[in-house]
Amino acid sequence: MLPEASPQHSPSPEAARLSYFRVPSKCFAFGTRRDGREEEPRRPAFLASSHEPPAAPLVMMTNQDVVVSEMGIAAGSALPGPSPALLACRGAAAGAMSLRYLDLAAAAARSAAGCTWADAMRASSPTRSSRAAADADEFTAWMRKHPSALGKFEQIAGASRGKKIVMFLDYDGTLSPIVADPDAAYMSDAMRAAVRDVAKHFPTAIVSGRCRDKVRNFVGLSELYYAGSHGMDIKGPSSNPESVLCQPASEFLPVIDEVYKLLVEKTKSTPGAKVENNKFCLSVHFRCVDEKRWNALAEQVKAVIKDYPKLKLTQGRKVLEIRPSIMWDKGKALEFLLESLGFANCSDVLPVYIGDDRTDEDAFKVLRKRGQGIGILVSKCPKETNASYSLQDPSEVMEFLLRLVAWKKKSPPPPPPPMIRPRV
Ligand SMILES: O=P(O)(O)OC[C@H]1O[C@H](O[C@H]2O[C@H](CO)[C@@H](O)[C@H](O)[C@H]2O)[C@H](O)[C@@H](O)[C@@H]1O
């Protein structure tokens, strides 16, 4: 029988778990196209033809000088005064703000300092007007710290020798391209085939902020594990009668439904805003909202959730996310799945996690802390991350998956366990 997860509720001072990402000074920023898709960022020419930055050194699971703790604040909580994030923001505000991972904690601090929520929303999803100048040196430095998982494929394959790979894949921005309409974020048939092949060789889980049923419908593969609602809703392959089930935030269902209705009502005056019910969490999308209205939208959201201290507000790619303040995230989901698969304290397992968003950092952090596994960030621009490697976009993710399968197929099978002759 597989374990049921027990939630570790943390009371409202979850708010105190403030955190921040150090602010990069420049970024190869994304803009927004008329159709709402993110534009190609400008990046150094060498990346167009090669997976390797010049003279990239060997990079494995080293500790980086970026320290990132839990993201998110409890709704409506007060924040202590100037945090490093705030100071970093002030510095960045002088030039083009390029921080894509700025926490809402910092946003609230900025607000207290006279900056607006829209600043934070803009900063974490820069538009054309705030695009920073490309800086090849900085990109090269970033690529040295987080080299291409394709360029370093042999290194990754080498690390997996004698180990059992378990594959964890985020959905939006990783398996499917970012598009304006969240209901139309389809993955390609080619990607589906690649994921199906991967799952034939390695246990594979989709870990998404989406509602589990919705992401399962997008992916359409019944043989996978699915962790929806940022890991708060986990289920194993449908063919397995002992399928894993973990819903650590189940008691929040009524409140999430209530807040969903309130948010729909409150935000209907904002053209382009869209509230998505992800079952154990909610998303308020602002990708199609005029930038001038971002601050007002954030105020609308805050006005609703201020009455719900057990909910917290975080931010993703042009989306505000509302979720229960419990100690559960994609990192916890990864650990839960590893345990469910019987790899709790094994040294011969190699979790590989690929994701593009802030919530994926929780999983990257877990891998780093375990000193075991490979975190791969999908990004075309330098971001502070706990991932070791990078891939630029879903097409590179697919290429990586295909290579992994091809490598596995030609690898010799592991030797049989040694025969132990009984003593006579
Ligand atoms: O954990 P993920 O699978 O990456 O889910 C995170 C959020 O992804 C979706 O929103 C993002 O993708 C949309 C479609 O490309 C895009 O329109 C939006 O701007 C992005 O933020 C999803 O709709 C959210 O509910 C998830 O929380």
mmCIF file of C-alpha atoms in Angstrom, residues 51-53 56-62 64 101 139 141-160 174 350-357 360-361 364-365 367-368 372-393 396-397 400 404:
data_model
loop_
_atom_site.group_PDB
_atom_site.id
_atom_site.type_symbol
_atom_site.label_atom_id
_atom_site.label_comp_id
_atom_site.label_asym_id
_atom_site.label_seq_id
_atom_site.Cartn_x
_atom_site.Cartn_y
_atom_site.Cartn_z
ATOM 1 C CA HIS A 51 24.355 24.443 -27.219
ATOM 2 C CA GLU A 52 27.700 25.404 -25.750
ATOM 3 C CA PRO A 53 28.803 28.794 -24.508
ATOM 4 C CA ALA A 56 32.049 26.239 -20.604
ATOM 5 C CA PRO A 57 33.610 24.506 -17.649
ATOM 6 C CA LEU A 58 32.311 21.362 -16.045
ATOM 7 C CA VAL A 59 29.326 22.216 -13.910
ATOM 8 C CA MET A 60 27.638 19.712 -11.679
ATOM 9 C CA MET A 61 25.502 19.989 -8.562
ATOM 10 C CA THR A 62 27.591 22.653 -6.935
ATOM 11 C CA GLN A 64 25.747 28.428 -6.034
ATOM 12 C CA TYR A 101 11.782 35.924 -10.329
ATOM 13 C CA PHE A 139 24.729 35.359 -20.682
ATOM 14 C CA ALA A 141 28.622 33.580 -17.423
ATOM 15 C CA TRP A 142 25.114 32.277 -16.755
ATOM 16 C CA MET A 143 25.515 29.504 -19.284
ATOM 17 C CA ARG A 144 28.729 28.485 -17.588
ATOM 18 C CA LYS A 145 26.825 28.069 -14.345
ATOM 19 C CA HIS A 146 23.851 26.411 -16.018
ATOM 20 C CA PRO A 147 25.124 24.818 -19.214
ATOM 21 C CA SER A 148 22.851 23.374 -21.832
ATOM 22 C CA ALA A 149 21.606 19.910 -20.903
ATOM 23 C CA LEU A 150 22.033 19.058 -24.589
ATOM 24 C CA GLY A 151 25.600 20.314 -24.747
ATOM 25 C CA LYS A 152 26.378 18.399 -21.556
ATOM 26 C CA PHE A 153 24.313 15.364 -22.416
ATOM 27 C CA GLU A 154 27.211 12.933 -22.034
ATOM 28 C CA GLN A 155 27.898 14.307 -18.581
ATOM 29 C CA ILE A 156 24.280 13.768 -17.559
ATOM 30 C CA ALA A 157 24.243 10.283 -19.074
ATOM 31 C CA GLY A 158 27.460 9.517 -17.206
ATOM 32 C CA ALA A 159 25.909 10.652 -13.916
ATOM 33 C CA SER A 160 23.039 8.236 -14.455
ATOM 34 C CA THR A 174 8.233 23.063 -20.620
ATOM 35 C CA LEU A 350 18.650 9.857 -10.321
ATOM 36 C CA PRO A 351 15.655 12.188 -10.375
ATOM 37 C CA VAL A 352 15.686 14.482 -13.402
ATOM 38 C CA TYR A 353 13.386 17.512 -13.107
ATOM 39 C CA ILE A 354 12.704 19.867 -16.018
ATOM 40 C CA GLY A 355 10.726 23.069 -15.463
ATOM 41 C CA ASP A 356 10.546 26.716 -16.436
ATOM 42 C CA ASP A 357 8.821 28.576 -13.652
ATOM 43 C CA ASP A 360 9.771 24.539 -10.180
ATOM 44 C CA GLU A 361 12.529 26.065 -8.077
ATOM 45 C CA PHE A 364 15.322 22.130 -7.937
ATOM 46 C CA LYS A 365 16.055 23.055 -4.335
ATOM 47 C CA LEU A 367 17.453 17.975 -5.626
ATOM 48 C CA ARG A 368 20.250 20.286 -4.579
ATOM 49 C CA GLN A 372 21.116 13.833 -5.914
ATOM 50 C CA GLY A 373 19.473 14.460 -9.238
ATOM 51 C CA ILE A 374 19.565 16.811 -12.162
ATOM 52 C CA GLY A 375 17.597 20.063 -12.255
ATOM 53 C CA ILE A 376 17.112 21.599 -15.684
ATOM 54 C CA LEU A 377 15.654 25.098 -16.087
ATOM 55 C CA VAL A 378 13.869 25.909 -19.339
ATOM 56 C CA SER A 379 14.760 29.505 -20.076
ATOM 57 C CA LYS A 380 16.240 31.702 -22.736
ATOM 58 C CA CYS A 381 17.226 34.388 -20.303
ATOM 59 C CA PRO A 382 19.511 34.323 -17.282
ATOM 60 C CA LYS A 383 17.512 33.674 -14.145
ATOM 61 C CA GLU A 384 18.607 32.958 -10.645
ATOM 62 C CA THR A 385 17.936 29.284 -10.279
ATOM 63 C CA ASN A 386 18.760 26.202 -8.293
ATOM 64 C CA ALA A 387 18.809 24.152 -11.465
ATOM 65 C CA SER A 388 22.180 22.904 -12.658
ATOM 66 C CA TYR A 389 21.510 22.854 -16.374
ATOM 67 C CA SER A 390 19.356 24.736 -18.854
ATOM 68 C CA LEU A 391 17.365 24.197 -22.000
ATOM 69 C CA GLN A 392 16.006 27.068 -24.029
ATOM 70 C CA ASP A 393 12.459 26.078 -24.862
ATOM 71 C CA GLU A 396 14.973 21.639 -26.781
ATOM 72 C CA VAL A 397 13.154 19.763 -24.028
ATOM 73 C CA PHE A 400 16.668 16.154 -24.728
ATOM 74 C CA LEU A 404 17.690 10.233 -23.396
#
